[in-house]
mmCIF file of C-alpha atoms in Angstrom:
data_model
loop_
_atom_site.group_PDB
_atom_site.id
_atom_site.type_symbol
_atom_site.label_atom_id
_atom_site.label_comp_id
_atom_site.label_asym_id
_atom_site.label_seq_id
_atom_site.Cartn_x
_atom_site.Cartn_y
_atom_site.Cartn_z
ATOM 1 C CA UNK A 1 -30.287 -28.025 18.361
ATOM 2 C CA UNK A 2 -28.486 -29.940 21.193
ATOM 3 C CA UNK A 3 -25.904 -27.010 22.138
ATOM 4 C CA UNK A 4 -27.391 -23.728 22.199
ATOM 5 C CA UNK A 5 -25.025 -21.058 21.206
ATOM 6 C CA UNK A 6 -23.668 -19.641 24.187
ATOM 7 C CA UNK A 7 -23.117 -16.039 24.099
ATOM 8 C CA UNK A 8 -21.433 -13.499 26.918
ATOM 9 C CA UNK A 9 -22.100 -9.326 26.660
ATOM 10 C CA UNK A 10 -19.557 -6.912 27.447
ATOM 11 C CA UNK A 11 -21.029 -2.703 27.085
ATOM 12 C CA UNK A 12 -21.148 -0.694 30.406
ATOM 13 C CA UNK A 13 -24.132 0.619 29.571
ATOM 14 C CA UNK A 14 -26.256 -1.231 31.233
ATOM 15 C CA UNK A 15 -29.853 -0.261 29.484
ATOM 16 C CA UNK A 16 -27.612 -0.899 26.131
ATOM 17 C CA UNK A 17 -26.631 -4.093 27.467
ATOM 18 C CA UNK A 18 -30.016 -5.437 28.934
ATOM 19 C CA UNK A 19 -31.242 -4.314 25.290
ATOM 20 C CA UNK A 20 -28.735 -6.777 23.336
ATOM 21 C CA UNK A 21 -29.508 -9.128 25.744
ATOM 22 C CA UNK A 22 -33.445 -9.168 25.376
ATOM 23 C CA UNK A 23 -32.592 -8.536 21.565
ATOM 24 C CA UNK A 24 -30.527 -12.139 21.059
ATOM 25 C CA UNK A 25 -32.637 -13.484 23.759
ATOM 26 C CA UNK A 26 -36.155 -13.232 22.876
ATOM 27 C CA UNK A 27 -37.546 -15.942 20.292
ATOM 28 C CA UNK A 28 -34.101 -17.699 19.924
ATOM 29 C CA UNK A 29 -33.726 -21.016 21.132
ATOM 30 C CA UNK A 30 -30.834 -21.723 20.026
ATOM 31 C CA UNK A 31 -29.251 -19.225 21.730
ATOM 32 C CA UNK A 32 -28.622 -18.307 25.289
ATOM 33 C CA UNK A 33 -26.806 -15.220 27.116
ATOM 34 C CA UNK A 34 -24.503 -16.339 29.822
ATOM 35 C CA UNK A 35 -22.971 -13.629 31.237
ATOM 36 C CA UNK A 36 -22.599 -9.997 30.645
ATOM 37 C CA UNK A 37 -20.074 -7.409 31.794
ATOM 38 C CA UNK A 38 -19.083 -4.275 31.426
ATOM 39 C CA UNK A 39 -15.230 -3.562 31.374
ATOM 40 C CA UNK A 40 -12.279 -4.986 30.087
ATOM 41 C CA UNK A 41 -11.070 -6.873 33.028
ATOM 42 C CA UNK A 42 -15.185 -7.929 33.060
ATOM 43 C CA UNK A 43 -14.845 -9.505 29.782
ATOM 44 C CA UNK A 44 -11.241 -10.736 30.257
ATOM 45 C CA UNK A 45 -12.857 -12.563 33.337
ATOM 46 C CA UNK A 46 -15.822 -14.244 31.114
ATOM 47 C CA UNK A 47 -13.567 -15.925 28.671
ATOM 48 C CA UNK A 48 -11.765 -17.564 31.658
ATOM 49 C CA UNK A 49 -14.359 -18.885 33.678
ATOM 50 C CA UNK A 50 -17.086 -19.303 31.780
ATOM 51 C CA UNK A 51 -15.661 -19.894 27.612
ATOM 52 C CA UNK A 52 -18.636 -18.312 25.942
ATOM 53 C CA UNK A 53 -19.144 -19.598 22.242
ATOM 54 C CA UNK A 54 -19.521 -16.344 21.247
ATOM 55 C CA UNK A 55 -18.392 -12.632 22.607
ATOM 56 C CA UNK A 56 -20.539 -9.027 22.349
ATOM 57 C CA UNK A 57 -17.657 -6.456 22.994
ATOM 58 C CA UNK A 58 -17.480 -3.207 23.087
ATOM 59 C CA UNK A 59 -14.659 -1.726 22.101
ATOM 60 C CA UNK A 60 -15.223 1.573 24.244
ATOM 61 C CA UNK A 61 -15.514 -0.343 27.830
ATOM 62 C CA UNK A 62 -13.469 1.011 30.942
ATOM 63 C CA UNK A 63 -10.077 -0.714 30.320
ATOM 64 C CA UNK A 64 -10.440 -0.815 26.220
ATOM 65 C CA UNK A 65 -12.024 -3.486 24.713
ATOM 66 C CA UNK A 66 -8.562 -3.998 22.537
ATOM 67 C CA UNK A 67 -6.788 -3.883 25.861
ATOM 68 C CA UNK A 68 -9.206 -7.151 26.699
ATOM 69 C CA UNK A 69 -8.813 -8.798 22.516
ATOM 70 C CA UNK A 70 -4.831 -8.598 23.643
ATOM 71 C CA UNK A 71 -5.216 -10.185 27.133
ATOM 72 C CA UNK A 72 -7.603 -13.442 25.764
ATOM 73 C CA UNK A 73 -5.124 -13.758 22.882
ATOM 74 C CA UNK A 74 -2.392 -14.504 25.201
ATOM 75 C CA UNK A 75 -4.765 -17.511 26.881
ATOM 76 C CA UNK A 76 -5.189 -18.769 23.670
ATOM 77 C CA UNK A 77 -9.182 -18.708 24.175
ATOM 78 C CA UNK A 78 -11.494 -20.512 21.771
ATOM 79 C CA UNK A 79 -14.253 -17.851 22.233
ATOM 80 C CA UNK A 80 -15.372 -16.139 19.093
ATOM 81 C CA UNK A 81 -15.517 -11.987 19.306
ATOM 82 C CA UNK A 82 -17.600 -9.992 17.967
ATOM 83 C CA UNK A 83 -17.163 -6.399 17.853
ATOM 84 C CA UNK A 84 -20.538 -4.465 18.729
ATOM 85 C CA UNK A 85 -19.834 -1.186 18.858
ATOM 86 C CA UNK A 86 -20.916 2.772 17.652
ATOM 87 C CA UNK A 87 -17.234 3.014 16.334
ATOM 88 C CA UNK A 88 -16.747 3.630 12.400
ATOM 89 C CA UNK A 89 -13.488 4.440 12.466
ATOM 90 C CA UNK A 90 -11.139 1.671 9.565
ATOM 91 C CA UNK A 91 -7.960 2.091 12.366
ATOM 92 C CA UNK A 92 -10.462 0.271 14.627
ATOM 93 C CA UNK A 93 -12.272 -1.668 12.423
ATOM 94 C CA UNK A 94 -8.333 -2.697 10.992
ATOM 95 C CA UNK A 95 -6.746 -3.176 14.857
ATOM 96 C CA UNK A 96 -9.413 -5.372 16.507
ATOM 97 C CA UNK A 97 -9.417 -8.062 13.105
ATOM 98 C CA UNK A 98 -5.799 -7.553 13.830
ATOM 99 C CA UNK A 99 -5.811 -9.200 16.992
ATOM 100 C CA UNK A 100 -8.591 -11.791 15.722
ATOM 101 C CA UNK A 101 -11.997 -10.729 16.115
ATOM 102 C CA UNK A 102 -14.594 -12.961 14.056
ATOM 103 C CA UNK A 103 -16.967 -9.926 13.958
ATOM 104 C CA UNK A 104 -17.403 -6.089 13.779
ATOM 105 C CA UNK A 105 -20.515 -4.542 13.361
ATOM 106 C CA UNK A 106 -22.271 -1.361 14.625
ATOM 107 C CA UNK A 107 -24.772 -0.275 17.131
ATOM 108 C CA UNK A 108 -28.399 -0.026 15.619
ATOM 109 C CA UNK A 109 -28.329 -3.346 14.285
ATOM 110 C CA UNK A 110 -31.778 -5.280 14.484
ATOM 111 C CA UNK A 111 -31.713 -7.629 17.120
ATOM 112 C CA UNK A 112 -33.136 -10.552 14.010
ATOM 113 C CA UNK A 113 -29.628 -9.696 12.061
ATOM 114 C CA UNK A 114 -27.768 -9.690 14.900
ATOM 115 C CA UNK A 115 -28.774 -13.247 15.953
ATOM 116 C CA UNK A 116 -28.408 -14.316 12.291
ATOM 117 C CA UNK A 117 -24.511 -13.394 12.438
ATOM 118 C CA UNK A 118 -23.931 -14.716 15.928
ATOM 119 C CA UNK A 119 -25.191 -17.924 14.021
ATOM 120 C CA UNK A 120 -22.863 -17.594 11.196
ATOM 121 C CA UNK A 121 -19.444 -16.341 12.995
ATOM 122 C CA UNK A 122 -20.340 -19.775 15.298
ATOM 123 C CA UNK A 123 -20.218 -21.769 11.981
ATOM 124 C CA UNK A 124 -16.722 -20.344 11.521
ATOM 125 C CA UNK A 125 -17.680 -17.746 9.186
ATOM 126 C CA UNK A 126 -16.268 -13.906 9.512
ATOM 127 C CA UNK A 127 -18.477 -10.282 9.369
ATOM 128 C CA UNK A 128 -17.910 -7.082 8.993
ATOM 129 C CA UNK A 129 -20.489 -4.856 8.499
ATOM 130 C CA UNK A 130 -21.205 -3.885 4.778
ATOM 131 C CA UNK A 131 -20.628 0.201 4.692
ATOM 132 C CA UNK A 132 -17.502 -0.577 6.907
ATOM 133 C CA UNK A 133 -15.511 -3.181 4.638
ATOM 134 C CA UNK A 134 -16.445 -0.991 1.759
ATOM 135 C CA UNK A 135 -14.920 2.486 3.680
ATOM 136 C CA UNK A 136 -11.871 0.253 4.399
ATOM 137 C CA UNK A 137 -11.231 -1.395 0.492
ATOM 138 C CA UNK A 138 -11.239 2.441 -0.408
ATOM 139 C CA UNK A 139 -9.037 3.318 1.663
ATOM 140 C CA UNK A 140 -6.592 0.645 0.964
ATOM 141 C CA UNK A 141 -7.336 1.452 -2.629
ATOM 142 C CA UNK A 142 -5.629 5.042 -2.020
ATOM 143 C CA UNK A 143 -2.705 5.564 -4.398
ATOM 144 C CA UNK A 144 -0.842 7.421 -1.244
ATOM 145 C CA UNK A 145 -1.658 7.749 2.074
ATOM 146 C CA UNK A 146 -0.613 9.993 5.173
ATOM 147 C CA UNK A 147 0.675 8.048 7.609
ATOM 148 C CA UNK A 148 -1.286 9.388 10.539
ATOM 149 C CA UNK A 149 -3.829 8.018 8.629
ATOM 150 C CA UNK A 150 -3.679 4.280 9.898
ATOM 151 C CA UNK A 151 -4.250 6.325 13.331
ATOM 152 C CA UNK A 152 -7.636 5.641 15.223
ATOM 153 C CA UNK A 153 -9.382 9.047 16.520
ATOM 154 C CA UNK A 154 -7.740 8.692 19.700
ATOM 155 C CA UNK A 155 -4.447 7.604 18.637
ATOM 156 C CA UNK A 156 -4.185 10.294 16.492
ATOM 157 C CA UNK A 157 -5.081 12.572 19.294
ATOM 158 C CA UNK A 158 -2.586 11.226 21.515
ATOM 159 C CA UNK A 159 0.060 11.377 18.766
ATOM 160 C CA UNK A 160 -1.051 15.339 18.602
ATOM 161 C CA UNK A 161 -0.534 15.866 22.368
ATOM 162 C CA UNK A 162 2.881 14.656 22.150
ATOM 163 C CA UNK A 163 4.248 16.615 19.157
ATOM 164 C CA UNK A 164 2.961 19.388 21.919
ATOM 165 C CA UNK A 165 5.410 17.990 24.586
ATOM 166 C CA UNK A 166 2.824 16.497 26.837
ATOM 167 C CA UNK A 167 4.157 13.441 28.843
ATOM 168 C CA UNK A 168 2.474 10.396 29.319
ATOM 169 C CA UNK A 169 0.726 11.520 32.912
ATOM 170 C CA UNK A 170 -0.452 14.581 30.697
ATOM 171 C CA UNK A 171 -2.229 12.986 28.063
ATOM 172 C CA UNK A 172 -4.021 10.409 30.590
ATOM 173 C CA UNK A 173 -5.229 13.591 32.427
ATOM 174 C CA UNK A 174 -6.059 15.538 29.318
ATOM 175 C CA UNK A 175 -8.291 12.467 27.937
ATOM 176 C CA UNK A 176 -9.237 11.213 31.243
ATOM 177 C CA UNK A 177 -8.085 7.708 30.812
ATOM 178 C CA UNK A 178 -5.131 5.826 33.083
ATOM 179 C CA UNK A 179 -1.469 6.026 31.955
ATOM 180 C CA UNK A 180 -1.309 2.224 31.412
ATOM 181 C CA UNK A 181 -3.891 3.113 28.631
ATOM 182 C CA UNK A 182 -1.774 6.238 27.409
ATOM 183 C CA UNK A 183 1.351 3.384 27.237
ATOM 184 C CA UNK A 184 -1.186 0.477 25.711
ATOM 185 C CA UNK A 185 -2.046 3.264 22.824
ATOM 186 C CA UNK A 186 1.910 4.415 22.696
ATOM 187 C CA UNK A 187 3.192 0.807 21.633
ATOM 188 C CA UNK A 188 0.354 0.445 19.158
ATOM 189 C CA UNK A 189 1.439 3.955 18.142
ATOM 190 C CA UNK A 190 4.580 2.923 17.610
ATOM 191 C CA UNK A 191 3.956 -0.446 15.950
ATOM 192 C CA UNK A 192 1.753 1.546 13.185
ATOM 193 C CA UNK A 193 4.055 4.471 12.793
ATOM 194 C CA UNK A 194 7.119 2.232 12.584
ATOM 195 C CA UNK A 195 8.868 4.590 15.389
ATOM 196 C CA UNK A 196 11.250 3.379 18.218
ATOM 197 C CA UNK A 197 10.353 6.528 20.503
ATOM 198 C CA UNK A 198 9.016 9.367 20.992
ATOM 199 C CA UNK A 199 11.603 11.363 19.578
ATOM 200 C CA UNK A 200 10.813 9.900 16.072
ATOM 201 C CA UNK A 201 7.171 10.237 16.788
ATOM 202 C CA UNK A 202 7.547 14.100 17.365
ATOM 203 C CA UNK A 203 9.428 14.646 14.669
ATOM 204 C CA UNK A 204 7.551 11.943 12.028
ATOM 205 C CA UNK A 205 6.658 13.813 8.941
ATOM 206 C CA UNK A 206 2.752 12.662 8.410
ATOM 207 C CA UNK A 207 2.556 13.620 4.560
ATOM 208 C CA UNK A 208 4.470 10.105 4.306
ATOM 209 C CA UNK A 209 5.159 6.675 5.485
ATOM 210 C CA UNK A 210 8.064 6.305 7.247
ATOM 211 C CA UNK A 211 11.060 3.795 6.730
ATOM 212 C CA UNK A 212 10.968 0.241 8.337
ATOM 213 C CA UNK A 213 12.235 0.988 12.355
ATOM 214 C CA UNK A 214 13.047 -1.917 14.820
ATOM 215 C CA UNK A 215 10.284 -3.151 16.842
ATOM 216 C CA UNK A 216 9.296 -0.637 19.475
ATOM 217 C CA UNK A 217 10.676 -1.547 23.347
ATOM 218 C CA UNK A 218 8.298 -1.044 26.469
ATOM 219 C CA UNK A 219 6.983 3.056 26.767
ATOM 220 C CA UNK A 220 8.274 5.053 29.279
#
């Protein structure tokens, strides 16, 4: 092969990441790891300067590794993502191939099948791992759905904290994340939940879908 694969991690854990690195690494010469990082703005960074073939993420990095899948979309980057990460969660899995991730698959992974779908997302292929595309076709299969239910974990949790009346500067304390995060997770929030504010979102009867709403302005 003329062109090794070129492939840049992004985990801040750093034993993690020196093990994905030794894992695609060893006995592959047709690829190479040419950067790693370990945060959003990290992997944002990589893209730019250095236009891996192929992306590791994490979603669960210091800035959100959505946050970063939002950020490259906007420089219209020809690097491939794949989604490493210990999240099973469908509103994940169903967000990050939402903003255009070739790849989710889960932590534990043998480094040999790992390498072997780094190879195939390069070819232009897509992956998700088995026992998650199955968990998501069942749950599109569902006759009727609550519609919390498109939530992530944390969404959902956030969505909980405001039907208590916490503010913005609240939640980020009470989850220990920034408010830009709490306002990155309240537009998605409202996007999914077809909501305008936060007034609708308080009041948003879960047991059903609600009714089409005009696209959600900036969160305040």
């Amino acid at each position: 092969m003329l062109h090794p694969i070129r492939v840049a991690v992004v985990d801040d854990h750093p034993l993690v990441r020196e093990g994905i690195i030794h894992a695609i690494g060893a006995s592959a010469e047709d690829i190479t790891v040419v950067g790693e990082g370990a945060t959003a703005a990290e992997a944002v960074e990589l893209v730019r300067t250095l236009a891996p073939d192929i992306l590791l993420l994490d979603l669960s990095i210091p800035g959100l590794g959505l946050v970063a899948l939002e950020e490259m979309a906007r420089m219209q980057f020809q690097t491939r993502v794949i989604v490493l990460t210990a999240s099973e969660d469908s509103g994940d899995v169903m967000e990050a191939l939402r903003h255009g991730v070739s790849g989710y698959i889960l932590k534990g992974i043998r480094g040999s099948d790992l390498k072997d779908i780094i190879r195939r997302v390069h070819r232009s292929e897509r992956y998700v791992s088995p026992e998650l595309a199955a968990r998501m076709l069942s749950d599109l299969s569902r006759p009727s759905v609550r519609a919390d239910d498109c939530l992530s974990r944390r969404e959902a949790e956030i969505v909980r904290l405001v039907r208590q009346g916490c503010c913005n500067k609240d939640i980020a304390k009470h989850l220990d994340i920034s408010e830009k995060t709490v306002k990155h997770y309240m537009t998605t929030i409202f996007r999914k939940l077809e909501v305008r504010n936060r007034t609708e979102l308080a009041v948003l009867n879960p047991a059903s879908r609600p009714a089409p709403a005009q696209a959600a302005g900036p969160v305040i």
